[in-house]
Tab-separated table of C-alpha atoms and ligand atoms in Angstrom:
chain	number	residue	atom	x	y	z
O	15	MET	CA	80.466	125.616	120.904
O	16	LEU	CA	83.904	124.652	120.856
O	17	LEU	CA	85.373	128.107	121.183
O	18	GLU	CA	82.205	128.975	124.081
O	19	ARG	CA	83.460	126.358	126.342
O	20	LEU	CA	86.885	127.844	126.356
O	21	ALA	CA	85.994	131.176	127.094
O	22	ALA	CA	83.677	129.651	130.125
O	23	ARG	CA	87.013	128.360	131.876
O	24	ASP	CA	88.463	130.735	134.499
O	25	THR	CA	92.057	130.300	132.926
O	26	PRO	CA	92.600	128.492	129.688
O	27	GLY	CA	96.179	127.038	130.994
O	28	ARG	CA	97.756	125.105	127.939
O	29	VAL	CA	95.816	124.825	125.296
O	30	LEU	CA	95.837	121.720	121.889
O	31	VAL	CA	93.827	121.960	119.020
O	32	VAL	CA	93.332	118.587	117.192
O	33	ASP	CA	92.696	118.297	113.780
O	34	ASP	CA	90.979	121.741	113.025
O	35	ALA	CA	89.733	122.067	109.315
O	36	TYR	CA	91.045	125.469	107.874
O	37	GLY	CA	92.267	127.154	111.204
O	38	ALA	CA	88.978	128.622	113.143
O	39	LEU	CA	89.664	127.558	115.795
O	40	ALA	CA	93.052	127.807	116.175
O	41	VAL	CA	93.039	131.230	114.977
O	42	SER	CA	90.005	132.089	117.337
O	43	LEU	CA	92.432	131.000	120.425
O	44	ALA	CA	95.927	132.352	118.815
O	45	ALA	CA	95.963	135.247	122.436
O	46	SER	CA	96.479	131.577	124.185
O	47	SER	CA	99.208	130.108	121.602
O	48	PRO	CA	97.421	126.782	121.553
O	49	THR	CA	99.733	123.968	120.225
O	50	VAL	CA	98.244	123.066	116.653
O	51	ALA	CA	98.319	118.695	115.545
O	52	LEU	CA	96.788	118.247	112.312
O	53	ASP	CA	96.546	115.807	109.728
O	54	SER	CA	96.129	116.956	107.188
O	55	TRP	CA	98.569	118.920	104.619
O	56	THR	CA	95.906	120.975	103.276
O	57	ALA	CA	94.168	121.558	106.351
O	58	ARG	CA	98.378	122.474	107.549
O	59	ALA	CA	98.096	125.105	104.661
O	60	ALA	CA	94.437	127.097	105.235
O	61	SER	CA	95.370	126.830	108.878
O	62	THR	CA	98.807	129.143	107.725
O	63	THR	CA	96.922	130.998	105.267
O	64	ASN	CA	94.251	131.931	107.610
O	65	HIS	CA	96.391	133.043	110.457
O	66	GLU	CA	98.541	135.044	107.762
O	67	ARG	CA	95.173	136.458	107.175
O	68	ASN	CA	94.107	137.496	110.699
O	69	ALA	CA	97.739	138.680	111.354
O	70	CYS	CA	98.723	136.192	113.986
O	71	ALA	CA	101.797	134.370	114.037
O	72	THR	CA	101.743	130.591	112.360
O	73	PRO	CA	101.663	128.111	115.366
O	74	GLY	CA	104.091	124.974	114.047
O	75	PHE	CA	101.984	121.930	113.618
O	76	VAL	CA	102.481	118.806	115.218
O	77	ASP	CA	101.364	115.317	113.794
O	78	PRO	CA	97.923	114.609	116.884
O	79	LEU	CA	99.815	111.227	116.530
O	80	ASP	CA	103.009	112.061	118.151
O	81	LEU	CA	101.236	114.379	121.350
O	82	GLN	CA	102.808	111.736	124.022
O	83	ALA	CA	106.005	113.027	123.496
O	84	MET	CA	105.440	116.948	124.022
O	85	PRO	CA	107.574	117.910	126.350
O	86	ASP	CA	104.553	119.680	128.481
O	87	ARG	CA	101.234	118.431	129.266
O	88	PHE	CA	98.273	120.144	128.547
O	89	ASP	CA	95.607	121.425	130.603
O	90	VAL	CA	92.612	121.910	127.862
O	91	ALA	CA	91.724	120.119	124.406
O	92	VAL	CA	89.907	121.286	121.683
O	93	LEU	CA	88.474	118.327	118.743
O	94	ARG	CA	86.842	118.610	116.195
O	95	MET	CA	85.322	114.483	116.178
O	96	PRO	CA	86.874	112.665	113.479
O	97	ARG	CA	84.395	110.888	110.927
O	98	ALA	CA	85.982	107.432	112.057
O	99	LEU	CA	86.286	105.164	114.936
O	100	GLY	CA	89.457	104.007	114.385
O	101	ARG	CA	90.869	107.724	113.929
O	102	LEU	CA	88.858	108.503	117.607
O	103	ASP	CA	90.205	105.321	119.064
O	104	GLU	CA	93.872	106.344	118.079
O	105	LEU	CA	93.415	110.134	118.478
O	106	LEU	CA	92.360	108.803	122.721
O	107	GLY	CA	95.864	107.205	123.182
O	108	SER	CA	97.664	109.638	121.724
O	109	ILE	CA	95.643	112.930	123.628
O	110	SER	CA	95.339	111.224	126.974
O	111	ALA	CA	98.918	110.800	126.873
O	112	ALA	CA	99.603	114.149	126.465
O	113	MET	CA	96.821	115.809	129.084
O	114	SER	CA	97.502	116.570	132.592
O	115	PRO	CA	95.413	115.319	135.283
O	116	GLY	CA	92.018	117.319	135.488
O	117	ALA	CA	92.559	118.326	132.277
O	118	ALA	CA	89.245	119.261	130.229
O	119	VAL	CA	88.972	117.932	126.292
O	120	TYR	CA	86.600	119.415	124.403
O	121	PHE	CA	84.634	116.794	120.727
O	122	GLY	CA	82.647	118.458	118.410
O	123	GLY	CA	81.164	117.808	115.911
O	124	MET	CA	77.781	117.398	113.767
O	125	ALA	CA	75.282	115.365	115.673
O	126	LYS	CA	74.895	112.927	113.027
O	127	ARG	CA	78.210	112.309	112.647
O	128	MET	CA	78.656	111.289	116.108
O	129	PRO	CA	77.120	107.252	116.244
O	130	GLY	CA	76.387	105.870	119.799
O	131	SER	CA	79.727	103.566	119.232
O	132	MET	CA	81.333	106.802	119.656
O	133	PHE	CA	80.079	107.806	122.978
O	134	VAL	CA	80.370	104.798	124.142
O	135	ARG	CA	83.735	104.630	123.502
O	136	LEU	CA	84.744	107.884	124.882
O	137	GLU	CA	82.681	106.544	127.749
O	138	THR	CA	85.141	103.485	128.073
O	139	VAL	CA	88.064	105.806	128.301
O	140	TYR	CA	86.384	109.120	130.855
O	141	GLY	CA	84.292	106.986	132.560
O	142	GLU	CA	81.728	109.831	132.401
O	143	ILE	CA	80.880	111.913	129.380
O	144	ASP	CA	78.829	115.433	129.130
O	145	VAL	CA	77.003	115.375	126.133
O	146	SER	CA	75.540	118.708	125.236
O	147	ARG	CA	71.910	119.681	123.443
O	148	ALA	CA	72.406	119.504	119.658
O	149	TRP	CA	72.402	123.353	119.042
O	150	ARG	CA	72.879	123.996	115.084
O	151	LYS	CA	72.648	120.209	114.693
O	152	ALA	CA	76.308	119.952	116.313
O	153	ARG	CA	76.687	118.619	119.845
O	154	VAL	CA	79.592	119.148	122.032
O	155	ILE	CA	81.010	116.320	123.836
O	156	SER	CA	83.164	117.259	127.177
O	157	ALA	CA	85.385	114.811	129.760
O	158	SER	CA	88.072	115.300	132.313
O	159	VAL	CA	91.369	113.417	131.993
O	160	THR	CA	91.566	111.255	135.126
O	161	PRO	CA	94.524	110.145	135.756
O	162	SER	CA	93.801	105.811	135.174
O	163	ILE	CA	92.918	106.511	132.360
O	164	HIS	CA	93.697	103.302	129.915
O	165	THR	CA	93.787	102.978	125.872
O	166	GLU	CA	94.297	100.461	123.599
O	167	PRO	CA	97.732	101.004	121.833
O	168	ARG	CA	97.005	98.518	119.037
O	169	TRP	CA	97.732	101.080	116.687
O	170	PRO	CA	98.845	100.287	113.385
O	171	VAL	CA	96.435	97.279	112.923
O	172	TRP	CA	98.090	95.037	110.895
O	173	THR	CA	96.299	93.206	107.917
O	174	ALA	CA	98.397	90.480	105.825
O	175	ILE	CA	97.001	90.683	102.216
O	176	GLU	CA	97.792	89.139	98.756
O	177	LEU	CA	97.943	91.458	95.645
O	178	ALA	CA	99.688	90.706	92.019
O	179	GLY	CA	101.027	87.510	93.156
O	180	HIS	CA	103.192	89.154	96.151
O	181	ASP	CA	101.686	88.875	99.780
O	182	PHE	CA	102.490	91.149	102.447
O	183	GLU	CA	100.865	92.960	105.591
O	184	MET	CA	99.668	96.107	105.213
O	185	ALA	CA	99.926	98.910	108.155
O	186	ALA	CA	96.676	100.818	108.575
O	187	HIS	CA	96.601	103.437	111.469
O	188	GLY	CA	93.068	104.884	112.668
O	189	GLY	CA	90.865	106.393	109.698
O	190	VAL	CA	93.109	105.272	106.949
O	191	PHE	CA	91.443	104.849	104.097
O	192	SER	CA	89.934	101.023	103.472
O	193	GLY	CA	92.081	99.938	106.615
O	194	GLU	CA	91.805	96.551	107.136
O	195	ARG	CA	91.104	95.280	104.394
O	196	LEU	CA	91.866	95.494	100.315
O	197	ASP	CA	89.442	98.108	98.734
O	198	PRO	CA	88.174	96.405	95.783
O	199	ALA	CA	89.267	98.954	93.271
O	200	THR	CA	92.759	98.729	94.384
O	201	ARG	CA	92.852	95.354	93.877
O	202	LEU	CA	92.307	95.802	89.906
O	203	LEU	CA	94.140	98.896	89.293
O	204	GLY	CA	97.210	96.680	91.240
O	205	GLY	CA	96.615	93.910	88.786
O	206	HIS	CA	97.796	96.421	85.851
O	207	VAL	CA	101.003	97.620	88.392
O	208	ALA	CA	103.592	94.879	86.382
O	209	SER	CA	102.147	96.019	82.921
O	210	LEU	CA	102.520	99.363	83.667
O	211	LEU	CA	105.642	98.493	85.204
O	212	GLU	CA	106.995	97.256	81.815
O	213	ARG	CA	105.556	100.014	79.347
O	214	VAL	CA	107.462	102.650	81.346
O	215	GLY	CA	111.149	100.708	82.051
O	216	ALA	CA	112.383	98.777	85.024
O	217	GLY	CA	114.626	101.494	87.320
O	218	GLY	CA	111.950	103.717	87.080
O	219	ARG	CA	110.610	106.626	89.682
O	220	VAL	CA	107.113	105.109	90.907
O	221	MET	CA	104.773	107.868	92.365
O	222	ASP	CA	101.825	106.033	94.727
O	223	LEU	CA	99.738	109.248	94.398
O	224	GLY	CA	97.140	109.390	97.649
O	225	CYS	CA	99.001	106.809	98.865
O	226	GLY	CA	96.953	105.559	101.945
O	227	THR	CA	98.417	102.496	103.169
O	228	GLY	CA	100.369	102.231	100.646
O	229	VAL	CA	99.781	98.587	98.786
O	230	LEU	CA	99.983	100.682	95.472
O	231	GLY	CA	103.561	101.990	95.942
O	232	THR	CA	104.967	98.438	97.672
O	233	VAL	CA	103.589	96.038	95.612
O	234	ALA	CA	105.009	98.215	92.538
O	235	GLY	CA	108.536	98.479	94.439
O	236	ARG	CA	107.895	94.442	95.140
O	237	LEU	CA	107.435	93.535	91.043
O	238	ASP	CA	110.756	96.062	90.359
O	239	PRO	CA	112.758	96.282	93.312
O	240	THR	CA	115.030	98.454	91.310
O	241	ALA	CA	112.213	100.823	90.639
O	242	ASP	CA	112.316	104.465	93.338
O	243	ILE	CA	109.269	104.466	95.044
O	244	VAL	CA	107.492	108.170	96.421
O	245	LEU	CA	104.361	107.772	98.696
O	246	VAL	CA	102.399	110.731	98.942
O	247	ASP	CA	99.334	111.324	100.840
O	248	ASP	CA	97.791	114.620	102.166
O	249	SER	CA	97.278	112.674	105.035
O	250	VAL	CA	100.352	112.335	108.022
O	251	ALA	CA	98.546	109.247	109.089
O	252	ALA	CA	98.092	108.050	105.785
O	253	ILE	CA	101.986	108.740	105.316
O	254	ARG	CA	103.199	106.672	108.347
O	255	SER	CA	100.783	103.677	107.604
O	256	ALA	CA	102.514	103.610	104.195
O	257	ALA	CA	105.746	104.090	105.325
O	258	ALA	CA	105.645	100.913	107.680
O	259	THR	CA	103.541	99.233	104.437
O	260	ALA	CA	106.583	99.087	102.843
O	261	GLU	CA	109.398	98.909	105.021
O	262	GLN	CA	107.810	95.737	106.227
O	263	SER	CA	107.632	94.583	102.860
O	264	GLY	CA	111.263	95.410	101.960
O	265	VAL	CA	110.334	98.639	99.632
O	266	SER	CA	112.548	101.886	100.240
O	267	ALA	CA	110.443	103.961	99.494
O	268	GLU	CA	110.659	108.263	99.990
O	269	SER	CA	107.866	109.519	101.626
O	270	VAL	CA	105.961	113.209	101.163
O	271	HIS	CA	103.393	114.335	103.204
O	272	ALA	CA	101.669	116.876	100.621
O	273	GLY	CA	98.159	117.637	99.287
O	274	ARG	CA	99.868	119.384	96.230
O	275	LEU	CA	102.885	118.317	94.095
O	276	ASP	CA	104.468	121.345	93.869
O	277	GLN	CA	107.779	119.979	95.531
O	278	VAL	CA	108.258	117.453	92.674
O	279	ALA	CA	110.318	118.177	89.757
O	280	SER	CA	108.617	118.439	86.272
O	281	ALA	CA	109.299	115.449	84.334
O	282	SER	CA	110.972	113.783	87.005
O	283	VAL	CA	108.576	110.829	87.732
O	284	ASP	CA	108.281	108.125	84.789
O	285	LEU	CA	104.415	106.545	87.050
O	286	VAL	CA	101.419	107.701	88.757
O	287	LEU	CA	99.661	105.268	90.622
O	288	CYS	CA	96.377	107.121	91.584
O	289	ASN	CA	92.965	105.858	93.526
O	290	PRO	CA	91.872	109.286	93.961
O	291	PRO	CA	89.265	110.402	96.569
O	292	PHE	CA	85.557	111.032	96.316
O	293	HIS	CA	85.447	113.105	99.105
O	294	ASP	CA	86.284	115.426	101.908
O	295	ASP	CA	84.767	116.253	104.645
O	296	ARG	CA	81.415	117.248	103.332
O	297	GLY	CA	80.858	115.106	100.694
O	298	GLN	CA	81.184	114.170	97.294
O	299	ASN	CA	84.026	116.500	96.098
O	300	ASP	CA	85.477	116.256	91.909
O	301	GLU	CA	88.486	119.083	93.073
O	302	ILE	CA	90.654	116.911	94.327
O	303	ALA	CA	90.928	114.367	92.045
O	304	TRP	CA	90.985	116.648	88.931
O	305	THR	CA	94.199	118.866	90.799
O	306	MET	CA	95.821	115.279	91.246
O	307	PHE	CA	95.417	114.999	87.667
O	308	HIS	CA	96.964	117.881	86.378
O	309	ASP	CA	99.804	117.946	89.134
O	310	ALA	CA	100.524	113.768	87.825
O	311	ARG	CA	101.105	115.220	84.422
O	312	ARG	CA	103.128	118.206	85.287
O	313	VAL	CA	105.560	115.831	87.253
O	314	LEU	CA	105.395	112.894	84.684
O	315	ARG	CA	108.172	113.097	81.713
O	316	ARG	CA	107.051	112.927	77.927
O	317	GLY	CA	106.011	109.002	77.568
O	318	GLY	CA	105.208	108.812	81.419
O	319	LEU	CA	101.996	107.077	82.158
O	320	LEU	CA	98.942	108.269	84.835
O	321	ALA	CA	96.552	104.931	85.822
O	322	VAL	CA	93.597	105.171	87.625
O	323	VAL	CA	91.004	103.242	89.539
O	324	ALA	CA	87.372	104.930	90.372
O	325	ASN	CA	83.866	104.670	90.497
O	326	ARG	CA	82.325	104.138	87.301
O	327	HIS	CA	79.935	106.913	87.836
O	328	LEU	CA	82.475	109.198	88.794
O	329	GLY	CA	83.202	110.048	84.962
O	330	HIS	CA	87.275	110.052	86.083
O	331	HIS	CA	88.089	108.579	82.284
O	332	ALA	CA	86.769	111.363	80.977
O	333	ARG	CA	88.344	114.297	82.849
O	334	LEU	CA	91.547	112.625	82.333
O	335	ARG	CA	91.470	112.459	78.115
O	336	LYS	CA	90.685	116.478	79.191
O	337	VAL	CA	93.463	117.047	80.998
O	338	PHE	CA	96.375	113.942	78.880
O	339	GLY	CA	94.225	114.877	75.583
O	340	ARG	CA	94.752	110.981	75.260
O	341	ALA	CA	92.888	107.988	77.782
O	342	ASP	CA	92.751	104.295	77.242
O	343	VAL	CA	90.083	102.288	79.609
O	344	VAL	CA	92.052	98.969	80.294
O	345	SER	CA	89.263	97.178	82.706
O	346	ASN	CA	86.298	96.002	82.077
O	347	ASP	CA	84.862	95.722	85.909
O	348	PRO	CA	80.980	96.610	86.364
O	349	SER	CA	81.816	98.914	89.089
O	350	PHE	CA	85.256	100.710	88.597
O	351	VAL	CA	87.495	102.027	85.771
O	352	VAL	CA	91.145	101.405	84.916
O	353	THR	CA	92.533	104.580	82.861
O	354	VAL	CA	96.156	105.051	81.539
O	355	ALA	CA	96.831	108.622	80.685
O	356	GLU	CA	100.173	108.859	78.660
O	357	ARG	CA	101.983	111.964	78.971
O	358	ALA	CA	102.711	113.692	75.446
K	2	SAM	C1	90.523	106.384	98.205
K	2	SAM	S1	92.094	106.906	99.146
K	2	SAM	C2	93.531	105.538	97.770
K	2	SAM	C3	94.574	105.111	99.190
K	2	SAM	C4	95.126	104.311	98.616
K	2	SAM	N1	95.981	104.075	97.343
K	2	SAM	C5	94.562	102.892	98.334
K	2	SAM	O1	93.954	102.665	97.286
K	2	SAM	O2	93.999	102.046	99.346
K	2	SAM	C6	92.407	108.693	98.396
K	2	SAM	C7	93.774	109.043	99.569
K	2	SAM	O3	94.040	109.965	98.736
K	2	SAM	C8	94.585	110.683	100.166
K	2	SAM	N2	94.508	112.359	99.682
K	2	SAM	C9	93.111	113.460	99.771
K	2	SAM	N3	93.508	114.338	99.423
K	2	SAM	C10	94.828	114.111	99.006
K	2	SAM	C11	96.135	115.415	97.967
K	2	SAM	N4	95.331	116.782	98.114
K	2	SAM	N5	96.817	115.148	97.662
K	2	SAM	C12	97.082	113.924	98.280
K	2	SAM	N6	96.266	112.829	98.598
K	2	SAM	C13	95.303	112.797	99.163
K	2	SAM	C14	93.401	110.536	100.821
K	2	SAM	O4	94.055	110.824	102.170
K	2	SAM	C15	93.361	108.411	100.790
K	2	SAM	O5	95.030	108.376	101.486
């Protein structure tokens, strides 16, 4: 539907594609040389592969939150509607600042994932919006950019939290996991960080894998200021949030925007802390956690530890036993399990 909307335009002008999952939009629009803004590292990797397979030059990817810094203005933007209202809100600010007056913006997505609150938000920003009829359960919403567009620059949101005896401010860009509150599973794992650091020894390399807002890595850095903290996430909005959380707390940390640990040397990490994702855009997905566990095992030194918190029903403790040979459950919360696996 999005591609049909673009095809119906007389001249495409300068095209912006935002948060295209696997490159389907960007590859189809390759003849217009679109600017492609993607948050997810995995989406960037998929888009690269699909550009190569379709003999198209791979575009340089842009962070969707950096669009206002682009030198040129766009005449048309196509976006996959984000799942979280906060993500939509922050994207609207970034995109609106990057569009020329009169430019067209098209949001596409599944009707069931577009609650009324998203329409209200779009109407607040654009005034008038056009909502298409649903076709195969999908809709396109069109709007045009007026010079008077006003968005609230309220991102990242800062929340005061306490974790493992440390008070600090948590930064969250729109749509980042658990955003403006501390996730109970994260709190549970946070309570084990001091004893895990003791087991691996002071001054180690500690990775917060799937760091989100970066609270686990930050608390590790507060508990052991001599540790080297590495923040890893597939989402660049998460990496920006985590880096801000750590910096605000006086924790110096390395940030890695990646969905795999290919760039991290084998046997170079002492402790990995992980609250893995349990779903992707299409529903529950165990594969990401499996990949994280295998990658963590490779980057851990002998005797290094992977500590995972997850919903009990996901059964990650059994998966960790398969990957590491042995894994110990160290919590007895009714909803969540903390499992610690040692690299033999
Ligand atoms: C359940 S959240 C946990 C966030 C944070 N650690 C916390 O506890 O609040 C999982 C995080 O993993 C990230 N993620 C998803 N796939 C990933 C991948 N392949 N590699 C690294 N991070 C990933 C998500 O973007 C998300 O921030």
